[in-house]
PDB file of C-alpha atoms in Angstrom:
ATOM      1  CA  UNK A   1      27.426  25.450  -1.479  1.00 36.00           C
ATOM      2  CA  UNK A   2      25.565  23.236  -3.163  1.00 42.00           C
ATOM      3  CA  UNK A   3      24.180  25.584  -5.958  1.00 47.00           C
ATOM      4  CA  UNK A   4      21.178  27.696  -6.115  1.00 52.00           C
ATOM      5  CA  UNK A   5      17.868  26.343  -3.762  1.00 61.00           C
ATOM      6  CA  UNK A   6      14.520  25.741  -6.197  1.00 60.00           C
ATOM      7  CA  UNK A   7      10.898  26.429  -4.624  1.00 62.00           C
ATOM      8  CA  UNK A   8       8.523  22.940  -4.539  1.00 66.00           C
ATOM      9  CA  UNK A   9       6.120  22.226  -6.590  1.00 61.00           C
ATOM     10  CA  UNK A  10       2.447  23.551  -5.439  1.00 65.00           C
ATOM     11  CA  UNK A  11       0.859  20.784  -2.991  1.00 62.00           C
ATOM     12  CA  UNK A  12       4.680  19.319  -2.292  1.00 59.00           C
ATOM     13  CA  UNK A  13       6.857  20.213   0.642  1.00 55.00           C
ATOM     14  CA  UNK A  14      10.631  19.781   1.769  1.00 54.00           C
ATOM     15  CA  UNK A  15      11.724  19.989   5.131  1.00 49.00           C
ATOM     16  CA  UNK A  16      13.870  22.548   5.852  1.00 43.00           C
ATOM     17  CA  UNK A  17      16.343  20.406   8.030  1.00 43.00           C
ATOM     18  CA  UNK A  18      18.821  18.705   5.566  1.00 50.00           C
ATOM     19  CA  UNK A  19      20.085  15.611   5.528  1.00 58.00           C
ATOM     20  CA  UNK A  20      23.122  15.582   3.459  1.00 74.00           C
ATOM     21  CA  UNK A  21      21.369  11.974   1.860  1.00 86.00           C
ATOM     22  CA  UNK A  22      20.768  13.134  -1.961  1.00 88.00           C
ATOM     23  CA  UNK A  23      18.490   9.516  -3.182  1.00 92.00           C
ATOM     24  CA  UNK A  24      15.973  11.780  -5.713  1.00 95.00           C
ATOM     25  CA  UNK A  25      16.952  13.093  -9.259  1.00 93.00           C
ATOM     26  CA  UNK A  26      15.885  16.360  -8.004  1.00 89.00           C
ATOM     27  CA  UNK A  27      18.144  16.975  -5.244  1.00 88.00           C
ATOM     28  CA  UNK A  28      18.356  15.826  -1.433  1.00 87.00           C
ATOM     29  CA  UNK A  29      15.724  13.372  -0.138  1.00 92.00           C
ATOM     30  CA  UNK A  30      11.860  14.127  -0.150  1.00 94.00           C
ATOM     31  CA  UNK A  31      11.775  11.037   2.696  1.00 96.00           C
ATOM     32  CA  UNK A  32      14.541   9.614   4.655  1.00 96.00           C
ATOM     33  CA  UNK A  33      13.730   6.175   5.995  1.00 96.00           C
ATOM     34  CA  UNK A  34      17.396   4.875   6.302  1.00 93.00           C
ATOM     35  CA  UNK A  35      20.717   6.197   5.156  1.00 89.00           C
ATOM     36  CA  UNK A  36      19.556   4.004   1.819  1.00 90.00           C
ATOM     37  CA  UNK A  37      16.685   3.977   1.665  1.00 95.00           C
ATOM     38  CA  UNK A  38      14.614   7.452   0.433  1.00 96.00           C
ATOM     39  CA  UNK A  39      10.738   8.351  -0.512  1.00 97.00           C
ATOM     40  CA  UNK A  40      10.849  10.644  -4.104  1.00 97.00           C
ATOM     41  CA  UNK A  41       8.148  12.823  -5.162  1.00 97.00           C
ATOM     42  CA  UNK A  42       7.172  11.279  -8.992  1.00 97.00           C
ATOM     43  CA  UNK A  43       4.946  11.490 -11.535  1.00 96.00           C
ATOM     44  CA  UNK A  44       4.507   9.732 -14.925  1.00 96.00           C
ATOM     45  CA  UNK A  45       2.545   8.931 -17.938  1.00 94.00           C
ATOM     46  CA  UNK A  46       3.648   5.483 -18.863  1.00 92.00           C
ATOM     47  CA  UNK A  47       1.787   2.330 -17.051  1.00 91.00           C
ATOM     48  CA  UNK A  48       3.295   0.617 -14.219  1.00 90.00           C
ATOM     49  CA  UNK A  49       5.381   1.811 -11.338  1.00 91.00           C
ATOM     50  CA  UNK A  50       8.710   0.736 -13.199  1.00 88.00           C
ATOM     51  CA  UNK A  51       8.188   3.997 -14.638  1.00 92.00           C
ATOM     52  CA  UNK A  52       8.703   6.169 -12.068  1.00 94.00           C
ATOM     53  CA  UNK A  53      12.749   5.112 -11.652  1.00 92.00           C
ATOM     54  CA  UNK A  54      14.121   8.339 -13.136  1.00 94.00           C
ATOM     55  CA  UNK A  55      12.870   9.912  -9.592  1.00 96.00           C
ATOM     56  CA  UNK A  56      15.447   8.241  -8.236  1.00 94.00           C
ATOM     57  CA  UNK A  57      19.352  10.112  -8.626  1.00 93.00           C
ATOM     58  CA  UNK A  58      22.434   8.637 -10.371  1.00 89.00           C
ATOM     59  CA  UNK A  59      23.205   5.142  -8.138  1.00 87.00           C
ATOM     60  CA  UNK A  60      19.744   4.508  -6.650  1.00 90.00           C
ATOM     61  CA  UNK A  61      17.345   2.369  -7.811  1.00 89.00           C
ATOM     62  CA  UNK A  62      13.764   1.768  -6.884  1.00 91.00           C
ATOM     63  CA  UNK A  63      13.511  -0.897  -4.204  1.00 90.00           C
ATOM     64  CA  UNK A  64      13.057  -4.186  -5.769  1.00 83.00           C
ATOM     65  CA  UNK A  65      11.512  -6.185  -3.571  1.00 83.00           C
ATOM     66  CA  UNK A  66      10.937  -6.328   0.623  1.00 86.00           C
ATOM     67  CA  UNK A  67      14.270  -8.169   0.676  1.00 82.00           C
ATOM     68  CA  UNK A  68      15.986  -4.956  -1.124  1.00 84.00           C
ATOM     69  CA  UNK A  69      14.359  -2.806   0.954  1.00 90.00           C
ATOM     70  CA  UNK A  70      15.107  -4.379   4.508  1.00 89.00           C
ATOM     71  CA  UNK A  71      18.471  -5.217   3.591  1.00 84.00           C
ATOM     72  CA  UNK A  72      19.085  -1.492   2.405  1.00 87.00           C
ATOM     73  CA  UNK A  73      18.299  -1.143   6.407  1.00 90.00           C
ATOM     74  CA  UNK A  74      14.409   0.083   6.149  1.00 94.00           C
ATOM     75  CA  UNK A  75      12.415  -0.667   9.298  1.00 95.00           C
ATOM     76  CA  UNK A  76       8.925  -1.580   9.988  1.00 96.00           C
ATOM     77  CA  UNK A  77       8.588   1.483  12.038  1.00 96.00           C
ATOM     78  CA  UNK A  78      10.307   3.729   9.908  1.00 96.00           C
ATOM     79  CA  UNK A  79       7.909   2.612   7.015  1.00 97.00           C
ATOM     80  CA  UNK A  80       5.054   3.540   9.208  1.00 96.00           C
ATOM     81  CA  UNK A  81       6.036   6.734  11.216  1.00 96.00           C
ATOM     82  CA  UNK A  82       8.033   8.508   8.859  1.00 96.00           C
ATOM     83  CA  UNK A  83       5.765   9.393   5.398  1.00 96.00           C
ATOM     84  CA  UNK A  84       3.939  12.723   5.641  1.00 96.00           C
ATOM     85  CA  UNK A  85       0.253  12.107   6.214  1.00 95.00           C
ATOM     86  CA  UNK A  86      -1.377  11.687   2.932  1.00 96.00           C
ATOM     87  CA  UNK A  87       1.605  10.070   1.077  1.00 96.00           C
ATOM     88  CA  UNK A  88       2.519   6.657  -0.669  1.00 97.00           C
ATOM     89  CA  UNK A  89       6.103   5.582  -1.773  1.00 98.00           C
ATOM     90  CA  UNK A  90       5.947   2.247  -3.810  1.00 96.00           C
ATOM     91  CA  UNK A  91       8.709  -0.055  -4.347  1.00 93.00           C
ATOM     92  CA  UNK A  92       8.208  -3.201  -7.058  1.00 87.00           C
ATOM     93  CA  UNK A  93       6.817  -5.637  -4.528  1.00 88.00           C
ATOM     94  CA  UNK A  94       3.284  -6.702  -5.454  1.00 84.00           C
ATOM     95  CA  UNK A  95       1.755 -10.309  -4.354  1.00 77.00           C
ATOM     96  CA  UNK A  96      -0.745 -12.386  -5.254  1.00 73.00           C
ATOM     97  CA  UNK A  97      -3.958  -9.963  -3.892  1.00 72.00           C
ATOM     98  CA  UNK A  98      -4.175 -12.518  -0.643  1.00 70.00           C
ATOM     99  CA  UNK A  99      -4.283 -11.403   3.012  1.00 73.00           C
ATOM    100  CA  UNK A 100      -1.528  -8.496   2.252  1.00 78.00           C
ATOM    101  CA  UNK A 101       0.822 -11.043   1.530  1.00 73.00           C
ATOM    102  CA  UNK A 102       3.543 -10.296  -0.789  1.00 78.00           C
ATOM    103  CA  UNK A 103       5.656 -13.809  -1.631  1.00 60.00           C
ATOM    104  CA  UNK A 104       8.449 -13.287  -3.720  1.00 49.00           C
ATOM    105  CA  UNK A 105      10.526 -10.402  -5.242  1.00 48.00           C
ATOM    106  CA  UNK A 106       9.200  -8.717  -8.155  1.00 43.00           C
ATOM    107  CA  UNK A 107       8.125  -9.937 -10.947  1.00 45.00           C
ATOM    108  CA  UNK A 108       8.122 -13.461  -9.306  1.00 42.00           C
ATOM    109  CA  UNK A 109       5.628 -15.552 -11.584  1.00 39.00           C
ATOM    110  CA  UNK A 110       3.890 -16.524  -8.173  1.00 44.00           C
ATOM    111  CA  UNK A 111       2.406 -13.052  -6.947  1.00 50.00           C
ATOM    112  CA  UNK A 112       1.943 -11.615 -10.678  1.00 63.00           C
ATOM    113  CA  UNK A 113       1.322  -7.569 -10.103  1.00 77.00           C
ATOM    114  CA  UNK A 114      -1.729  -7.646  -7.325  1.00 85.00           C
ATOM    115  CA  UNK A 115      -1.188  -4.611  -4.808  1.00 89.00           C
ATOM    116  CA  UNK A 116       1.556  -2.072  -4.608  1.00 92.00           C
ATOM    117  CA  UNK A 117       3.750  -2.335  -1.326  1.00 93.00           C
ATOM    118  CA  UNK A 118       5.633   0.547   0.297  1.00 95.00           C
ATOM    119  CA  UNK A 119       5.621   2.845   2.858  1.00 97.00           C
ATOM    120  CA  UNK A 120       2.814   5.475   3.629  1.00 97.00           C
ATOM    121  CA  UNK A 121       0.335   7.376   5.575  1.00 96.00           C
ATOM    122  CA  UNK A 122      -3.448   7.761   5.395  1.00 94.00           C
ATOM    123  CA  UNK A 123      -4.770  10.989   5.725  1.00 92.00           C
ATOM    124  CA  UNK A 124      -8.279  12.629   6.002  1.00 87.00           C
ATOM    125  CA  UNK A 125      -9.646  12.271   2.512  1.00 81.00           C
ATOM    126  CA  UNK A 126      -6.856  10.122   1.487  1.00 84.00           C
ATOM    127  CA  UNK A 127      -6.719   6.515   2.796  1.00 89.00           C
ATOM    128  CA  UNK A 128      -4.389   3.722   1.875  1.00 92.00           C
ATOM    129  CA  UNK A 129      -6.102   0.742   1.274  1.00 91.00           C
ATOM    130  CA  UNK A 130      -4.101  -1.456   4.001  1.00 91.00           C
ATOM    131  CA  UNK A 131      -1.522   0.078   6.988  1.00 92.00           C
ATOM    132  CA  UNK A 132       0.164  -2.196   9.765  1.00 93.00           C
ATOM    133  CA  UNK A 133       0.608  -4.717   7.305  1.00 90.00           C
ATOM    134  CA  UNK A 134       2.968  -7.557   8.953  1.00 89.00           C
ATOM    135  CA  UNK A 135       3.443  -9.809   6.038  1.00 86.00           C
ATOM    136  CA  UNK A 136       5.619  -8.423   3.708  1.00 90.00           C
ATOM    137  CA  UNK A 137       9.206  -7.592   5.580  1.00 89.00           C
ATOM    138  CA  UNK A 138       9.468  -3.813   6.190  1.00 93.00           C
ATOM    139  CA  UNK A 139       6.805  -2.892   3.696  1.00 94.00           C
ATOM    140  CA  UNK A 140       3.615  -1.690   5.719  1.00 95.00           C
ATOM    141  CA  UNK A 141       1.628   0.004   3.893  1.00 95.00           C
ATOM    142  CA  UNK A 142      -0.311  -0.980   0.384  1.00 94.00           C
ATOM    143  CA  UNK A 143      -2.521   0.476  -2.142  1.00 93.00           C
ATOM    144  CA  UNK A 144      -4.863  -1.714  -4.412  1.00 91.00           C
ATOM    145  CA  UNK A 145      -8.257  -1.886  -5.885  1.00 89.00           C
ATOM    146  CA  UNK A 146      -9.122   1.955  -5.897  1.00 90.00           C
ATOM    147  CA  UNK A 147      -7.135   5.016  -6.974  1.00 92.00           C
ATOM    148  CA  UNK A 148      -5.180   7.501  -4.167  1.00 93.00           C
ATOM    149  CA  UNK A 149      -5.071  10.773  -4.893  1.00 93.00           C
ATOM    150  CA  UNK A 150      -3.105  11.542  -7.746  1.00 96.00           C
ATOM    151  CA  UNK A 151      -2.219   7.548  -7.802  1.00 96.00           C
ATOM    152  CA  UNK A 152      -4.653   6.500 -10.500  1.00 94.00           C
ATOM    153  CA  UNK A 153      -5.606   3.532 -13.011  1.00 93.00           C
ATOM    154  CA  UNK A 154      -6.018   0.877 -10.120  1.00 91.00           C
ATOM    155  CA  UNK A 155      -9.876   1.184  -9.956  1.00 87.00           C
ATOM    156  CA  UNK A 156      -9.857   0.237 -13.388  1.00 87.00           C
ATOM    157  CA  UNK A 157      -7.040  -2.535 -12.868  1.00 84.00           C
ATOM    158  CA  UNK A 158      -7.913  -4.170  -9.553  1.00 84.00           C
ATOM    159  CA  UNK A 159      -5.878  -7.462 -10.232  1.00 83.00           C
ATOM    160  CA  UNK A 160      -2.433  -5.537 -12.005  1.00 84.00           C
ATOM    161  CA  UNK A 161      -2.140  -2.491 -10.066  1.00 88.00           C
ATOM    162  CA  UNK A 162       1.688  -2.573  -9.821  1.00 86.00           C
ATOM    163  CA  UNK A 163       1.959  -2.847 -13.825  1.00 86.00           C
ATOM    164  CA  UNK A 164      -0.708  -0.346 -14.695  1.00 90.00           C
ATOM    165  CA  UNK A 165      -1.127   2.517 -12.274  1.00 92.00           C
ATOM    166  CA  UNK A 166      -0.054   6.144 -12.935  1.00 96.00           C
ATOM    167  CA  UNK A 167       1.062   8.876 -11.021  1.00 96.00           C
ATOM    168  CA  UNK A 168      -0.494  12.411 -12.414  1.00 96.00           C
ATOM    169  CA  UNK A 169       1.619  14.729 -10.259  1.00 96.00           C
ATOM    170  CA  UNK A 170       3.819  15.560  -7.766  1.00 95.00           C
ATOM    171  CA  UNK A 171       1.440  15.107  -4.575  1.00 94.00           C
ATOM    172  CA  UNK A 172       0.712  12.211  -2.714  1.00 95.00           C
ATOM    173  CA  UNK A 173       4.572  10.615  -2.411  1.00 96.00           C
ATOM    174  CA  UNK A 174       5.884   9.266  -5.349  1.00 97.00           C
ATOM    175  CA  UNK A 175       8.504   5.944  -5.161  1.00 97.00           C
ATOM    176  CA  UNK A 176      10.891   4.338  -2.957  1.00 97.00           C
ATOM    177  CA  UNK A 177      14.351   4.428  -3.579  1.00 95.00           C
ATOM    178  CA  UNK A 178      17.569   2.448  -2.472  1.00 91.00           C
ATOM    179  CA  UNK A 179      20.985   2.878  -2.892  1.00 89.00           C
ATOM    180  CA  UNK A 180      22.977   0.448  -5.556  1.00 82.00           C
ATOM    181  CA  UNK A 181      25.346  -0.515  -3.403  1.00 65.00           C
ATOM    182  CA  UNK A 182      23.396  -1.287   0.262  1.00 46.00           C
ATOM    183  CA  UNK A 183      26.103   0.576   2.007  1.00 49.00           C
ATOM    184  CA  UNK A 184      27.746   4.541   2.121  1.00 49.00           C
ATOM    185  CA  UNK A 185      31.093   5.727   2.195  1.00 48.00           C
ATOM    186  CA  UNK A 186      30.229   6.508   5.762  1.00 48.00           C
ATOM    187  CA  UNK A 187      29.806   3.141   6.552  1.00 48.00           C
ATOM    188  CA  UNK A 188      32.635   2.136   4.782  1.00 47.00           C
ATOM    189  CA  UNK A 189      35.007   4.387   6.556  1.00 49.00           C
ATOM    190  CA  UNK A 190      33.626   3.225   9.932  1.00 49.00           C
ATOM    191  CA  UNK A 191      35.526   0.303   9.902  1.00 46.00           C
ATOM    192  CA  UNK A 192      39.279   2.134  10.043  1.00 46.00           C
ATOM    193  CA  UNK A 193      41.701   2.625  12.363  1.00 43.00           C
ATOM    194  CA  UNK A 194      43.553   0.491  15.239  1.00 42.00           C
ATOM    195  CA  UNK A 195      40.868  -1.088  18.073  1.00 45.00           C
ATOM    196  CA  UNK A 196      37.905  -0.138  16.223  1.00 47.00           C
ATOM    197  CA  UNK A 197      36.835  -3.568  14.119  1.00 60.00           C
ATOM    198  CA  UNK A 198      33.565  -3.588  13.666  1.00 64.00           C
ATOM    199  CA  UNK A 199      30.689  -6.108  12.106  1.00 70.00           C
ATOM    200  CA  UNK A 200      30.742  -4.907   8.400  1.00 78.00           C
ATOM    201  CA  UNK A 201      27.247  -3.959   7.431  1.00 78.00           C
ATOM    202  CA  UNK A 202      25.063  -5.411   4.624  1.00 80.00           C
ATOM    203  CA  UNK A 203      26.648  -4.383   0.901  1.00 82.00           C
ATOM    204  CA  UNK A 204      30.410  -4.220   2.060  1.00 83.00           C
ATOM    205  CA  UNK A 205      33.106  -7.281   2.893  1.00 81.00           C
ATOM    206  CA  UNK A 206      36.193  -7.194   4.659  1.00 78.00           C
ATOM    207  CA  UNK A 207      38.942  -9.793   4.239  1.00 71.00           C
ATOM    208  CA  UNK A 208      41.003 -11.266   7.243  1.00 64.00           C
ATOM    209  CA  UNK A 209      43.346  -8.144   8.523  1.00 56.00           C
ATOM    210  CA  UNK A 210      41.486  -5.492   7.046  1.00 59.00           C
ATOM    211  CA  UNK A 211      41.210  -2.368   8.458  1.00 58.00           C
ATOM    212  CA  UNK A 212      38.343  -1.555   6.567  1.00 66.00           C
ATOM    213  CA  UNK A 213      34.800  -2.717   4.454  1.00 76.00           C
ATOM    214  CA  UNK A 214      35.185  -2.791   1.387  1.00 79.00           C
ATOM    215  CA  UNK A 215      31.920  -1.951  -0.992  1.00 81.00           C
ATOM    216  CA  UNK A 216      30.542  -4.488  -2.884  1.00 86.00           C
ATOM    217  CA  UNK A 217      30.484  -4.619  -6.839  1.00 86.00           C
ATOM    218  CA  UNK A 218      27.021  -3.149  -8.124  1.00 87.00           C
ATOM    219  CA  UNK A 219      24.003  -4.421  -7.810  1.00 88.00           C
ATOM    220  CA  UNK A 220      24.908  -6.872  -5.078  1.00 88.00           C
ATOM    221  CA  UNK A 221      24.338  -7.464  -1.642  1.00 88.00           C
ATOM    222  CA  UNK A 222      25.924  -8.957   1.039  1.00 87.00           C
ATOM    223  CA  UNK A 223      25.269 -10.090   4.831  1.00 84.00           C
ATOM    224  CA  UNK A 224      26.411  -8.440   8.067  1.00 78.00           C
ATOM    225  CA  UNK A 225      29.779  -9.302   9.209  1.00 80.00           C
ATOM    226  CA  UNK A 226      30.638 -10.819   5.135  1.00 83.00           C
ATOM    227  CA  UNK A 227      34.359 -12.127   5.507  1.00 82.00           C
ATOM    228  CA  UNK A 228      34.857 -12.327   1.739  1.00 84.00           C
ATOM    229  CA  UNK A 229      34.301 -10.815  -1.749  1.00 85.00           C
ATOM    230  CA  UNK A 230      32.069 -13.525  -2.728  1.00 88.00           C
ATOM    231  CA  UNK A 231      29.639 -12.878  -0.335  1.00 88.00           C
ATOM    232  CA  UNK A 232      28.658 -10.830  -2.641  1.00 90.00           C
ATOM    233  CA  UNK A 233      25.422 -12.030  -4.138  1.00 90.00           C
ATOM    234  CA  UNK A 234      23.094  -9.984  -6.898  1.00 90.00           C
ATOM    235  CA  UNK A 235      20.084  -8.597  -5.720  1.00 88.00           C
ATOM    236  CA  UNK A 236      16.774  -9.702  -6.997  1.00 84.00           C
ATOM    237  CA  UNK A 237      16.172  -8.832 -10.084  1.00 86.00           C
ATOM    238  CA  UNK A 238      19.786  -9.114 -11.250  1.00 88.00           C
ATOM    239  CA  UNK A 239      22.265 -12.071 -12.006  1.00 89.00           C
ATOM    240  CA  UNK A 240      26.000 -12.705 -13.119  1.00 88.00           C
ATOM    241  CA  UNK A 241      28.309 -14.358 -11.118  1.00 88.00           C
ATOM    242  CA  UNK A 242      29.304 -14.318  -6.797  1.00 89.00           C
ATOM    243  CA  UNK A 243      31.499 -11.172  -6.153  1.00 86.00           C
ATOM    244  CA  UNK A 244      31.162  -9.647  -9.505  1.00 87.00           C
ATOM    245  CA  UNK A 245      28.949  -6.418 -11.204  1.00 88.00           C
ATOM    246  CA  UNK A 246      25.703  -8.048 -11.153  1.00 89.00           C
ATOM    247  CA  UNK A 247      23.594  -7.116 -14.378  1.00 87.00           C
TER     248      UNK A 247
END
């Protein structure tokens, strides 16, 4: 099932191994990271990488910030090891163009749009401008100051690469995408049944006698182990009340 199977574009490549994880508009995941977090192939004509969200399928959103990200459950290592060689995916997080730092979640007023923080691989002929960075959560990879393959515009914008670059095809990676919520059915459904309580997982809640986590209201997140509905918090970027639909 699933409906007819589409060849990739030329240069692009899906592994034949599914996942059953469907973050990109397109169908399935290009990169799997974490169950919510996904790399999608993208291109666009408008400036900034803001522009690239409709890569991104139906209830995922392009990671907002390092605090998004690593609360969606991306790892350091995972950032690093899993991109094909040759690739970038970019959430929002830019900084303030000092020592690969990124400081708060985008568009904080303190790091303006200096850098573009993701996840990625250098490859020959294609080199990221800064891997093993340490400084910015799970994000360890960055591009800034000169263009990457078909990643372009940020020669000519070395202080506001986040808000100007373009992407002129499908090569190269694309963005990074997590899921609304923070947390999958899957991970909702782990928590049933008699003698198996377990720690509810970032995005979910689960009151006193509960036999399972319950999801939290869009665009919020929660902490591990959340006893209550208004743990619920909205994600950066987002605001309205504790343990409501964050806008």
């Amino acid at each position: 099932g699933g409906g007819p199977c589409a060849g990739c574009p030329g240069g692009t490549y899906k592994s034949s191994t599914g996942t059953g994880i469907v973050g990109c508009s397109e169908g399935g995941s290009d990169v799997v990271f974490a169950d919510r977090v996904v790399g999608c192939n993208a291109e666009w004509t408008e400036p900034g990488i803001a522009a690239g969200a409709g890569a991104c399928a139906a209830g995922w959103h392009i990671c907002a910030s390092k605090d998004d990200a690593g609360a969606s459950g991306l790892t350091p290592d995972a950032c690093s090891n899993n991109p094909p060689e040759g690739t970038f995916y970019a959430s929002l997080e830019s900084g303030p163009g000092l020592f690969w730092k990124c400081w708060d979640p985008f568009p904080g007023q303190a790091d303006g749009f200096d850098d573009i923080y993701g996840c990625g691989k250098s490859a020959w002929g294609a080199s990221l401008s800064k891997e093993g960075i340490t400084k910015c959560g799970s994000l360890t990879a960055a591009i800034a100051n000169k263009d990457f393959g078909e990643w372009t515009s940020m020669t000519a914008n070395p202080r506001s690469e986040s808000a100007s670059v373009l992407k002129t095809g499908l090569k190269n990676g694309g963005v990074l995408c997590c899921k609304d919520s923070g947390v999958t059915a899957s991970d909702i459904s782990a928590n049933t049944g008699p003698g198996l309580c377990k720690s509810c997982l970032p995005g979910s809640y689960s009151e006193v006698g509960s036999v399972a986590c319950i999801e939290c209201p869009q665009n919020t997140q929660s902490p591990r182990g959340s006893g209550a509905l208004l743990n619920c918090s909205c994600l950066s970027g987002f605001s309205g009340p504790d343990g409501a639909r964050c806008t």
